[in-house]
XYZ file of C-alpha atoms in Angstrom:
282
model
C -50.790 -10.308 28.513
C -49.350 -9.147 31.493
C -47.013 -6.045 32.053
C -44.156 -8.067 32.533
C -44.521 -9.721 29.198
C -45.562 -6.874 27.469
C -42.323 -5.414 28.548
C -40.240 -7.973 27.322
C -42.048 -7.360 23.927
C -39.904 -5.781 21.399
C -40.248 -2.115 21.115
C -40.431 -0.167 17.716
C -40.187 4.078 18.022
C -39.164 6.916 16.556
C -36.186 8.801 18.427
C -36.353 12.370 18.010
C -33.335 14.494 17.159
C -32.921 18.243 17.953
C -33.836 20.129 15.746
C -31.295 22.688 15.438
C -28.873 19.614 14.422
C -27.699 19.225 10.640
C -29.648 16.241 10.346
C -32.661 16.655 12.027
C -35.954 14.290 12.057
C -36.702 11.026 13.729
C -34.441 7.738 13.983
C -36.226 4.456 13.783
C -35.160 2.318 16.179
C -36.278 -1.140 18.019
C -35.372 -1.968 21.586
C -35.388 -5.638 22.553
C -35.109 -5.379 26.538
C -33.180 -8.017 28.466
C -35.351 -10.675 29.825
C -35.154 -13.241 32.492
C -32.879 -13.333 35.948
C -29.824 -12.156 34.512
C -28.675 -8.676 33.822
C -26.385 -9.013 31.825
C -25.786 -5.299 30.045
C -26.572 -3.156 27.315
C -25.852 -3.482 23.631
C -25.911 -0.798 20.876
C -26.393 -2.405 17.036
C -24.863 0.022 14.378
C -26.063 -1.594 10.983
C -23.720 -1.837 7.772
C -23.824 -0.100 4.623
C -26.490 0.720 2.172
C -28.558 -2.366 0.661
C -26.574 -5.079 3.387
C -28.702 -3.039 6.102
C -31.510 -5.101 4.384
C -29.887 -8.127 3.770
C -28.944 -8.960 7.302
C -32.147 -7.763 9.252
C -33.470 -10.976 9.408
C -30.437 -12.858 11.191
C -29.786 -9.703 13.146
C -33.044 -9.864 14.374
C -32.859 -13.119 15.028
C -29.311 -12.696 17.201
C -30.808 -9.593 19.128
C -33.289 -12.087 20.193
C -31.333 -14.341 21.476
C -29.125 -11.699 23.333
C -32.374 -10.398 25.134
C -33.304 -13.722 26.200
C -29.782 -14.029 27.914
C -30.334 -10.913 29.614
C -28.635 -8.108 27.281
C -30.607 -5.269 26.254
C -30.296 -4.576 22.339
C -31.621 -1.191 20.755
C -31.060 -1.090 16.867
C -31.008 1.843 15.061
C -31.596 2.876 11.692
C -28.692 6.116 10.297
C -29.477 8.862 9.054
C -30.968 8.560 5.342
C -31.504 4.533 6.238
C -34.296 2.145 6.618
C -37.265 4.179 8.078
C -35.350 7.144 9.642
C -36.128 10.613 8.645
C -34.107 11.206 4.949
C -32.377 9.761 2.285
C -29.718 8.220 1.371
C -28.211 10.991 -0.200
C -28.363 12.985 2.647
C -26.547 10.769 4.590
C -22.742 11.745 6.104
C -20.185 9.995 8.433
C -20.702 12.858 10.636
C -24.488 12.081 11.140
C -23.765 8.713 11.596
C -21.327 9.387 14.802
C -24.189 11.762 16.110
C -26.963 9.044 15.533
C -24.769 6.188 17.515
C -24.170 9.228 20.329
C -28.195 9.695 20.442
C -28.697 5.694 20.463
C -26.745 5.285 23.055
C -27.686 8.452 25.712
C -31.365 6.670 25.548
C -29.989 2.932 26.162
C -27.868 4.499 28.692
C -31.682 5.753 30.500
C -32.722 2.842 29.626
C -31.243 -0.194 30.601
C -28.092 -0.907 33.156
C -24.892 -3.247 33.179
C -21.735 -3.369 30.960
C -21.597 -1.433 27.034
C -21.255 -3.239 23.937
C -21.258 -1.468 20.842
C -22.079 -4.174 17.688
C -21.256 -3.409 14.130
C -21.367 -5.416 11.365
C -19.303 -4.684 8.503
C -19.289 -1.319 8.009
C -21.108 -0.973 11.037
C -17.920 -2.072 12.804
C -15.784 0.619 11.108
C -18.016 3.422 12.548
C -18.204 1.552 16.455
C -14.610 1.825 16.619
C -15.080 5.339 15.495
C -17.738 5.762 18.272
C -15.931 4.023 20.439
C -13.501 6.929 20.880
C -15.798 9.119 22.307
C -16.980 7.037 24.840
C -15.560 7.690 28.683
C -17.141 4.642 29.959
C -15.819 0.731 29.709
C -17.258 -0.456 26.164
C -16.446 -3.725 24.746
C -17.020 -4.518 21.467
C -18.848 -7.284 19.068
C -17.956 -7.249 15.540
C -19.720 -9.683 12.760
C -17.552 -9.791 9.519
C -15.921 -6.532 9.866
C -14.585 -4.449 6.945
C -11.391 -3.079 8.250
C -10.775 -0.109 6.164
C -13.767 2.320 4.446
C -11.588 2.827 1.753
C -12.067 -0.874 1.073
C -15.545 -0.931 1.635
C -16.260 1.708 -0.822
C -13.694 0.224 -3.837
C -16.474 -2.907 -2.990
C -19.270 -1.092 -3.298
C -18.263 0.789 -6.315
C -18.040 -2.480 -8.320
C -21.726 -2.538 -8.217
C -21.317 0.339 -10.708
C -19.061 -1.060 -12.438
C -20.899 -4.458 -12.636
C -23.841 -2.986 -14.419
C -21.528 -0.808 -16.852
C -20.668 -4.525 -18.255
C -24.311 -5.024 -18.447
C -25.128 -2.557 -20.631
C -26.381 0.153 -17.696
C -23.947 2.979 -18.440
C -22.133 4.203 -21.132
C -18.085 2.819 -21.068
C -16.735 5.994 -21.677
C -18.595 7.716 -18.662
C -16.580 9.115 -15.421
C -16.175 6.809 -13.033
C -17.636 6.922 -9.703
C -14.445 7.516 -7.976
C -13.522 11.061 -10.283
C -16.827 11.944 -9.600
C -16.722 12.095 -6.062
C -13.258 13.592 -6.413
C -15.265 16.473 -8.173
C -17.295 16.820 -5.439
C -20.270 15.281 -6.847
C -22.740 12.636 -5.416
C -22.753 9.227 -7.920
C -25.764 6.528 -7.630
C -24.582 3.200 -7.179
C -27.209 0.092 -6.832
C -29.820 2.912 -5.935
C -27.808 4.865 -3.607
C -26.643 8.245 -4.086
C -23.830 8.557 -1.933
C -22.878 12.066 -1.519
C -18.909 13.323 -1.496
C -19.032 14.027 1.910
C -19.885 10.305 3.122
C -17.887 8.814 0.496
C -14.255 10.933 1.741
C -15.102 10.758 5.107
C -16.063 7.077 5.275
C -12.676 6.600 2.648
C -10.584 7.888 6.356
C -12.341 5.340 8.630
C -10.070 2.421 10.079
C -10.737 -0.683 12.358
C -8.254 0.675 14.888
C -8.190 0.769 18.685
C -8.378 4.138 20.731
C -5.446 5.483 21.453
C -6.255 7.079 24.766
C -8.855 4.266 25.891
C -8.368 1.568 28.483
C -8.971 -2.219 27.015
C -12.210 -4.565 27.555
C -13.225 -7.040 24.935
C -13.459 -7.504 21.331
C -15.465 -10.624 19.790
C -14.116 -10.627 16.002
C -16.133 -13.201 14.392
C -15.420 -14.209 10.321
C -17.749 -15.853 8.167
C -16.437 -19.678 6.973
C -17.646 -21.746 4.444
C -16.459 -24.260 6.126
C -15.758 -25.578 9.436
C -12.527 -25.103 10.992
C -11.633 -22.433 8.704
C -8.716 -19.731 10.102
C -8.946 -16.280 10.371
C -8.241 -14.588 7.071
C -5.067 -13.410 7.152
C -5.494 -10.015 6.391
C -6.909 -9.683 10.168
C -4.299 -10.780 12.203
C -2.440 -7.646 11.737
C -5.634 -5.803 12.422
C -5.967 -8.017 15.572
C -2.448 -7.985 16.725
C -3.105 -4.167 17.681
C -6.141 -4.668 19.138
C -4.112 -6.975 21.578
C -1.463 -4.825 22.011
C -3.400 -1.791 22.956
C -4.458 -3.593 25.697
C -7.889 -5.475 24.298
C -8.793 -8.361 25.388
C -10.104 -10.553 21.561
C -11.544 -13.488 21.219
C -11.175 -14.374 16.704
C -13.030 -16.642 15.592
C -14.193 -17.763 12.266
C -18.083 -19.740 12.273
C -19.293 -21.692 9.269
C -22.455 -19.679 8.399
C -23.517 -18.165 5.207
C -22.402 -15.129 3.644
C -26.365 -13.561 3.973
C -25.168 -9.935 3.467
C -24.612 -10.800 -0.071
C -27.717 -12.205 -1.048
C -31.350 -11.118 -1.028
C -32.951 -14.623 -0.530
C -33.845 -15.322 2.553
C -30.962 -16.795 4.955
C -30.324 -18.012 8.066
C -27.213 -18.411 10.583
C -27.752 -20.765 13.463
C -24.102 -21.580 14.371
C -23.587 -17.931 14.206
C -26.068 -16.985 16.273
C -25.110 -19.803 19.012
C -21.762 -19.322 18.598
C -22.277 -15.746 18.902
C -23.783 -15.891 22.093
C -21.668 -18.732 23.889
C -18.838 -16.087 23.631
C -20.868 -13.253 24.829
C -22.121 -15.001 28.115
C -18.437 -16.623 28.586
C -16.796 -15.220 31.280
């Protein structure tokens, strides 16, 4: 194979992180770099929460693909305590999180050239708006199915717990996850331990523009079961100040499965396609 090709290869490594930071260790990540004429710009993918990081790898994967082969550069990264980075779980904070996105994206920034997109997906989206506000440069944004408030997320992922109470897992006069936490104790949900200190911090994040930030783009893109489906209407008010901050957003909802939810093996072709014919618009 030729250098060229090899180059246009993905690329699986380790990132290092200083050591004198609270979360030291490595960062898995995987770099897809842009290929053909176009250069079209750099894109940092900040996965969503707990077991849906393994859920959607496949179809994220499979859009990060795509994206290189229209000339974007895509590094994914796996958080602190997630996938194959350095920890667990447990360890994990919203704090970390912020400083992982800030490492990800000083090496795509040496790396590859052209506009910044940050790309969450569900919870993923919560923390690039986060990360967003720390940015000086122009950043526009992609978000797949985003969870608007962490305080929602977390009421969604505590059900888990509360699913497997009703089937017989824990006892029904036990504390539940949420006085726990309160307490300032970690609680294991699904097979996460989720520590206080990601569980109140995460319970402040919002899906809100910068306040001090000039406007590029947003691509808000719903899941549909069907065609032709509206935007749920507990995002237009989300949207509306996204607009009037100054953002440019393109909402759209794409009949595609709900594969975050499921651990059979799923795919999303209109997303994908639909994904990146609003990427590449101008």
């Amino acid at each position: 194979m030729s250098q060229q090709g090899r180059e246009a290869l993905p690329q699986a490594f380790f990132l290092p992180v200083d050591p004198q930071a609270p979360s030291a260790g490595q960062r898995f990540c995987l770099f897809h770099p842009a290929r053909g004429s176009a250069r079209r710009g750099r894109i940092l993918y900040l996965h969503p929460f707990a077991e849906e990081l393994n859920t959607t790898r496949r179809v994220v994967a499979q859009q990060a693909r795509a994206l290189a082969a229209a000339g974007y550069a895509v590094l994914q990264i796996d958080l602190t305590g997630c996938g194959d980075s350095t920890g667990d779980f447990a360890d994990a904070t919203w704090a970390a999180w912020l400083e992982d996105a800030a490492l990800a994206h000083r090496w795509l920034s040496q790396s590859a050239s052209g506009p910044l997109w940050i790309w969450g997906m569900r919870s993923g989206a919560l923390l690039a708006a986060e990360f967003l506000q720390t940015l000086a440069e122009p950043t526009h944004l992609l978000l797949w199915q985003p969870v608007v408030s962490g305080q929602q997320m977390l009421q969604q992922f505590i059900r888990l717990h509360t699913a497997g109470q009703w089937l017989g897992a824990g006892k029904p006069d036990e504390q539940t996850p949420a006085q726990l936490i309160a307490q300032g104790q970690s609680v294991e949900i699904a097979g996460y331990t989720v520590s206080p200190a990601l569980a109140q911090s995460m319970a402040h994040a919002r899906l809100k523009p910068p306040a001090t930030k000039a406007g590029g783009r947003v691509i808000w893109i719903e899941l549909a079961k069907q065609a032709d489906t509206a935007m749920n209407p507990s995002s237009e008010k989300e949207l509306s100040a996204w607009r009037t901050a100054g953002w440019q957003v393109n909402a759209q909802a794409i009949k595609a499965p709900a594969f975050w939810q499921t651990v059979t093996t799923e795919d999303a072709p209109t997303l994908i396609s639909g994904t990146l014919a609003t990427m590449v618009a101008d």
